[in-house]
Amino acid sequence: MEALKNYTVRQLEELLRELMEEYRGYQARGLALDMSRGKPNTDQLDLCQGMLDTVSSSLGAVSGSGVDCRNYGLLEGLPEVRRLLADMLNVREDEIIVGGNSSLNMMYDCMSRALLYGVYGSDKPWCKEPEIKFLCPVPGYDRHFAITQHFGIKMINIDMTPEGPDMDQVEKYVADPSVKGIWCVPKYSNPTGVTYSNRVVRRFAKLRPAAQDFRIFWDNAYTIHDLYEEGDTLLDLFALLKDEDKEDMVFIFGSTSKISFAGAGLAAVAASTNNIRFMMRQMAIQTISYDKISQLMHVRFFGDYSGIKAHMKKHAAILRPKFELVEDILAEELSGLEVARWTKPRGGYFISFETMPGCAKRTVSLCKEAGVVLTAAGAAFPYGIDPKNSNIRIAPSYPTLGELETAARLFCLAVKIASVENLLIRSV
Amino acid sequence: MEALKNYTVRQLEELLRELMEEYRGYQARGLALDMSRGKPNTDQLDLCQGMLDTVSSSLGAVSGSGVDCRNYGLLEGLPEVRRLLADMLNVREDEIIVGGNSSLNMMYDCMSRALLYGVYGSDKPWCKEPEIKFLCPVPGYDRHFAITQHFGIKMINIDMTPEGPDMDQVEKYVADPSVKGIWCVPKYSNPTGVTYSNRVVRRFAKLRPAAQDFRIFWDNAYTIHDLYEEGDTLLDLFALLKDEDKEDMVFIFGSTSKISFAGAGLAAVAASTNNIRFMMRQMAIQTISYDKISQLMHVRFFGDYSGIKAHMKKHAAILRPKFELVEDILAEELSGLEVARWTKPRGGYFISFETMPGCAKRTVSLCKEAGVVLTAAGAAFPYGIDPKNSNIRIAPSYPTLGELETAARLFCLAVKIASVENLLIRSV
């Protein structure tokens, strides 16, 4: 296909008429599809259906370690489930706390505690500082930014490169003592799918922030969420930090939300023993213990970490064709037009799509008006502001393949319409 | 028995020798009993064993309302479980949010959000005020006070009377605009067992605090936790507040921790729709949704509120003999000595015991050194300071009847020893 920028105004107008006619055809179909969130499909949830059989009145709810999971106790989690998730996050058992069903909630709690109480090594609660700031690689995870904005923490955009956050920018900003931390999704990053390169991770380990209580919020949400047999490899930041005697600088988060049940998985935070002890003292004020029945169900179903790894191959078998279908349609419909580029992730839950500058909102709006809901344009940026109005996050997991084909074709059509409109406006 | 105060010094010395000999007998038995927390016994947990059969791969995890409980969604809780707990707390379905497994965590979260963000009607976050204070009826629930202390909120003791908090004191203190709230366990209060009288609840409804964003933290933990067929009756504060157009003034908390599984029950917060909407906006930042598999298990097991009420009779049948055994032994061992008084609750989880002034710590310490752990003396007071050093919380639920008999006898012995020692010191 020829690049749209080479079209004459008359050709663009003609093309727009054709595209709009096609678009009205989609509108007439009364679609109702949702590609807005990284939500697993029913097929994926069914992979864990056997977990529902792991507790029963006859099997009981006493763990292998002899804990009655029905009663109070063990704030830090069942020993066997700490081991399971410690293996997944590559930390020691005493470096992990297994919480409720949401790693997002654990991140929120870490931030909330930091504000009201400080972290290990803080002089005072963060909320007592005149202003604090967080570094936000963009595009990034909208819910990270929502937490930060909610608490009135000033967000600073850091550009994402194909190998992770721009570390020159990161190193520059951490010289400011009011910069207290950075959000990272280091593997199959949300939404770009980028896995941080060894060079980037090594520079994180060498960071010397002015704030002594600086924290890297290392949200390893997709640590084993490979789409292909050969997954990306992420250097072990925690190990590198230990070599630097800086292991207190990171909070590592993970969950089984995209392994077992999205709404009823297990979440965990891993950190240095200094951090864990400090957190546990605060968490003992907050609650008595988390739901150990759910913990027991997980450990009975998966057994050990090798069970989780084997299970993830089944997820990949469902997800891979969806990603490939979207990528094929994007290539087929848009290649050569020179109006967009997109990522081809080897894991995780998202494709990150870049329209020509100024076209993202219009594209998302066109899709919505034809019944396909995408993540709001700008959502992957602090304050919802994409400076170039070009980024769109595509989440292919929830629709069926058939729905996805329809949605992806409509999406491409919307991209073309928005692009042509944009070129026409610019030509005026 | 004769009052110890009438004993001569010689008689007291002789008695102490006898008591200490008996005490050494207990020490020799190597006891290891725990009466420190309101922890249900295994028998009580077994009452809900059938709940473990309510989900399975064949029964699935789709709710009656058609919600796939395995996936993300419904932050406010499953509709049917909102109805279930709304009936229990006597509110409307749209006045309740069902959360995770811990009402303590929901209280902590309410406090943390108030500090960092304010409540509905706040001018600013509470943490931005120069100082804030909370009213704490004493003796009260140690974990309420721990949250308050943790956040640096100044606590003001309010005396508990046999019909609830001393409302003269409450009315006096709420005239101070830095007083932002009060902790209440209005039914079968922890630890006194007192249910607030109609007069007290009506005075709560008529409160006109100087702080416009004042909140009553109404922890209705034992709302249907009757030991006897005829339970105490608590006036409906929320309804009274609605009559006064002051319904935003209360947060109501409840849970099934002492109904289903202590460590894997359901917690809820109920409040005015203004409060609920305000909270939901903040909670949507904190998490995606709570564990709906656990919610589904509860609603499938209990059906509706009548199912919960029927179930509570089974708990009463287990707990009532334990309370009565302790009360019988206390009466048998201590009546007439004029060294103690204690409550005879008709529900809840605790007996509140008052030694002579100055004897609580010694009593608890004597028990501990003979292998019976009680809640730390002073725990039921802010900062752990019981001004009279006389209050001890007895939690009879966890031990078996046999263990309880031993523990109660030892406890009475410890009370006698501490009292005699105290009288001897005073006689010097």
mmCIF file of N, CA and C in Angstrom, chain A residues 295-344:
data_model
loop_
_atom_site.group_PDB
_atom_site.id
_atom_site.type_symbol
_atom_site.label_atom_id
_atom_site.label_comp_id
_atom_site.label_asym_id
_atom_site.label_seq_id
_atom_site.Cartn_x
_atom_site.Cartn_y
_atom_site.Cartn_z
ATOM 1 N N GLN A 295 -5.195 -19.310 49.536
ATOM 2 C CA GLN A 295 -3.782 -19.681 49.455
ATOM 3 C C GLN A 295 -3.636 -21.203 49.359
ATOM 4 N N LEU A 296 -4.423 -21.891 50.191
ATOM 5 C CA LEU A 296 -4.368 -23.359 50.203
ATOM 6 C C LEU A 296 -4.802 -23.928 48.849
ATOM 7 N N MET A 297 -5.877 -23.369 48.289
ATOM 8 C CA MET A 297 -6.358 -23.841 46.986
ATOM 9 C C MET A 297 -5.253 -23.715 45.940
ATOM 10 N N HIS A 298 -4.526 -22.609 45.977
ATOM 11 C CA HIS A 298 -3.462 -22.411 44.994
ATOM 12 C C HIS A 298 -2.339 -23.431 45.155
ATOM 13 N N VAL A 299 -1.935 -23.637 46.391
ATOM 14 C CA VAL A 299 -0.777 -24.515 46.569
ATOM 15 C C VAL A 299 -1.181 -25.968 46.320
ATOM 16 N N ARG A 300 -2.424 -26.311 46.631
ATOM 17 C CA ARG A 300 -2.861 -27.680 46.330
ATOM 18 C C ARG A 300 -2.988 -27.895 44.826
ATOM 19 N N PHE A 301 -3.407 -26.852 44.105
ATOM 20 C CA PHE A 301 -3.613 -27.014 42.662
ATOM 21 C C PHE A 301 -2.286 -27.019 41.895
ATOM 22 N N PHE A 302 -1.404 -26.078 42.232
ATOM 23 C CA PHE A 302 -0.167 -25.944 41.447
ATOM 24 C C PHE A 302 0.965 -26.825 41.971
ATOM 25 N N GLY A 303 0.892 -27.169 43.251
ATOM 26 C CA GLY A 303 1.968 -27.973 43.823
ATOM 27 C C GLY A 303 3.199 -27.121 44.053
ATOM 28 N N ASP A 304 4.026 -26.987 43.027
ATOM 29 C CA ASP A 304 5.205 -26.138 43.181
ATOM 30 C C ASP A 304 5.356 -25.264 41.940
ATOM 31 N N TYR A 305 6.465 -24.559 41.895
ATOM 32 C CA TYR A 305 6.652 -23.573 40.824
ATOM 33 C C TYR A 305 6.651 -24.234 39.440
ATOM 34 N N SER A 306 7.144 -25.472 39.359
ATOM 35 C CA SER A 306 7.129 -26.142 38.051
ATOM 36 C C SER A 306 5.682 -26.336 37.583
ATOM 37 N N GLY A 307 4.756 -26.511 38.534
ATOM 38 C CA GLY A 307 3.345 -26.625 38.177
ATOM 39 C C GLY A 307 2.811 -25.324 37.581
ATOM 40 N N ILE A 308 3.253 -24.222 38.118
ATOM 41 C CA ILE A 308 2.833 -22.916 37.570
ATOM 42 C C ILE A 308 3.400 -22.737 36.163
ATOM 43 N N LYS A 309 4.674 -23.079 36.018
ATOM 44 C CA LYS A 309 5.298 -22.900 34.703
ATOM 45 C C LYS A 309 4.591 -23.736 33.636
ATOM 46 N N ALA A 310 4.272 -24.971 33.983
ATOM 47 C CA ALA A 310 3.573 -25.841 33.029
ATOM 48 C C ALA A 310 2.208 -25.248 32.684
ATOM 49 N N HIS A 311 1.550 -24.714 33.707
ATOM 50 C CA HIS A 311 0.224 -24.134 33.516
ATOM 51 C C HIS A 311 0.267 -22.939 32.554
ATOM 52 N N MET A 312 1.328 -22.163 32.635
ATOM 53 C CA MET A 312 1.425 -20.963 31.802
ATOM 54 C C MET A 312 1.503 -21.284 30.309
ATOM 55 N N LYS A 313 1.973 -22.474 29.994
ATOM 56 C CA LYS A 313 2.016 -22.866 28.582
ATOM 57 C C LYS A 313 0.599 -22.999 28.025
ATOM 58 N N LYS A 314 -0.336 -23.398 28.876
ATOM 59 C CA LYS A 314 -1.733 -23.507 28.436
ATOM 60 C C LYS A 314 -2.320 -22.116 28.175
ATOM 61 N N HIS A 315 -1.978 -21.165 29.034
ATOM 62 C CA HIS A 315 -2.421 -19.783 28.774
ATOM 63 C C HIS A 315 -1.848 -19.291 27.446
ATOM 64 N N ALA A 316 -0.563 -19.564 27.237
ATOM 65 C CA ALA A 316 0.094 -19.098 26.007
ATOM 66 C C ALA A 316 -0.612 -19.665 24.778
ATOM 67 N N ALA A 317 -1.030 -20.918 24.865
ATOM 68 C CA ALA A 317 -1.679 -21.554 23.713
ATOM 69 C C ALA A 317 -2.992 -20.856 23.372
ATOM 70 N N ILE A 318 -3.641 -20.279 24.369
ATOM 71 C CA ILE A 318 -4.888 -19.536 24.113
ATOM 72 C C ILE A 318 -4.591 -18.107 23.649
ATOM 73 N N LEU A 319 -3.594 -17.495 24.262
ATOM 74 C CA LEU A 319 -3.341 -16.069 23.996
ATOM 75 C C LEU A 319 -2.570 -15.826 22.699
ATOM 76 N N ARG A 320 -1.622 -16.705 22.418
ATOM 77 C CA ARG A 320 -0.734 -16.471 21.266
ATOM 78 C C ARG A 320 -1.506 -16.260 19.968
ATOM 79 N N PRO A 321 -2.479 -17.139 19.644
ATOM 80 C CA PRO A 321 -3.235 -16.913 18.394
ATOM 81 C C PRO A 321 -3.964 -15.574 18.383
ATOM 82 N N LYS A 322 -4.367 -15.085 19.540
ATOM 83 C CA LYS A 322 -5.067 -13.792 19.592
ATOM 84 C C LYS A 322 -4.115 -12.652 19.255
ATOM 85 N N PHE A 323 -2.936 -12.684 19.882
ATOM 86 C CA PHE A 323 -1.940 -11.655 19.560
ATOM 87 C C PHE A 323 -1.561 -11.728 18.080
ATOM 88 N N GLU A 324 -1.361 -12.942 17.599
ATOM 89 C CA GLU A 324 -0.917 -13.092 16.200
ATOM 90 C C GLU A 324 -2.002 -12.653 15.231
ATOM 91 N N LEU A 325 -3.236 -12.935 15.560
ATOM 92 C CA LEU A 325 -4.342 -12.508 14.703
ATOM 93 C C LEU A 325 -4.373 -10.983 14.588
ATOM 94 N N VAL A 326 -4.278 -10.314 15.744
ATOM 95 C CA VAL A 326 -4.297 -8.845 15.730
ATOM 96 C C VAL A 326 -3.108 -8.317 14.942
ATOM 97 N N GLU A 327 -1.944 -8.895 15.190
ATOM 98 C CA GLU A 327 -0.740 -8.424 14.490
ATOM 99 C C GLU A 327 -0.859 -8.644 12.982
ATOM 100 N N ASP A 328 -1.414 -9.790 12.596
ATOM 101 C CA ASP A 328 -1.599 -10.073 11.162
ATOM 102 C C ASP A 328 -2.535 -9.058 10.528
ATOM 103 N N ILE A 329 -3.628 -8.764 11.199
ATOM 104 C CA ILE A 329 -4.607 -7.829 10.630
ATOM 105 C C ILE A 329 -4.024 -6.417 10.566
ATOM 106 N N LEU A 330 -3.313 -6.033 11.627
ATOM 107 C CA LEU A 330 -2.673 -4.708 11.603
ATOM 108 C C LEU A 330 -1.721 -4.611 10.414
ATOM 109 N N ALA A 331 -0.925 -5.649 10.220
ATOM 110 C CA ALA A 331 0.044 -5.640 9.122
ATOM 111 C C ALA A 331 -0.678 -5.593 7.779
ATOM 112 N N GLU A 332 -1.694 -6.430 7.658
ATOM 113 C CA GLU A 332 -2.432 -6.526 6.404
ATOM 114 C C GLU A 332 -3.115 -5.209 6.059
ATOM 115 N N GLU A 333 -3.723 -4.586 7.040
ATOM 116 C CA GLU A 333 -4.534 -3.390 6.789
ATOM 117 C C GLU A 333 -3.715 -2.104 6.739
ATOM 118 N N LEU A 334 -2.618 -2.073 7.478
ATOM 119 C CA LEU A 334 -1.966 -0.771 7.693
ATOM 120 C C LEU A 334 -0.549 -0.666 7.146
ATOM 121 N N SER A 335 0.058 -1.806 6.813
ATOM 122 C CA SER A 335 1.454 -1.751 6.352
ATOM 123 C C SER A 335 1.576 -0.860 5.129
ATOM 124 N N GLY A 336 2.594 -0.067 5.117
ATOM 125 C CA GLY A 336 2.857 0.766 3.959
ATOM 126 C C GLY A 336 2.130 2.095 3.977
ATOM 127 N N LEU A 337 1.075 2.208 4.768
ATOM 128 C CA LEU A 337 0.333 3.479 4.819
ATOM 129 C C LEU A 337 1.132 4.564 5.547
ATOM 130 N N GLU A 338 2.087 4.129 6.344
ATOM 131 C CA GLU A 338 2.926 5.050 7.140
ATOM 132 C C GLU A 338 2.105 5.967 8.039
ATOM 133 N N VAL A 339 1.093 5.378 8.664
ATOM 134 C CA VAL A 339 0.270 6.150 9.604
ATOM 135 C C VAL A 339 0.337 5.566 11.016
ATOM 136 N N ALA A 340 1.057 4.463 11.212
ATOM 137 C CA ALA A 340 1.035 3.831 12.532
ATOM 138 C C ALA A 340 2.213 2.893 12.697
ATOM 139 N N ARG A 341 2.551 2.650 13.954
ATOM 140 C CA ARG A 341 3.446 1.534 14.273
ATOM 141 C C ARG A 341 2.950 0.881 15.558
ATOM 142 N N TRP A 342 3.351 -0.337 15.773
ATOM 143 C CA TRP A 342 2.839 -1.075 16.934
ATOM 144 C C TRP A 342 3.877 -2.079 17.403
ATOM 145 N N THR A 343 3.734 -2.512 18.640
ATOM 146 C CA THR A 343 4.700 -3.452 19.208
ATOM 147 C C THR A 343 4.258 -4.890 18.921
ATOM 148 N N LYS A 344 5.227 -5.785 18.923
ATOM 149 C CA LYS A 344 4.974 -7.223 18.714
ATOM 150 C C LYS A 344 5.527 -7.964 19.922
#
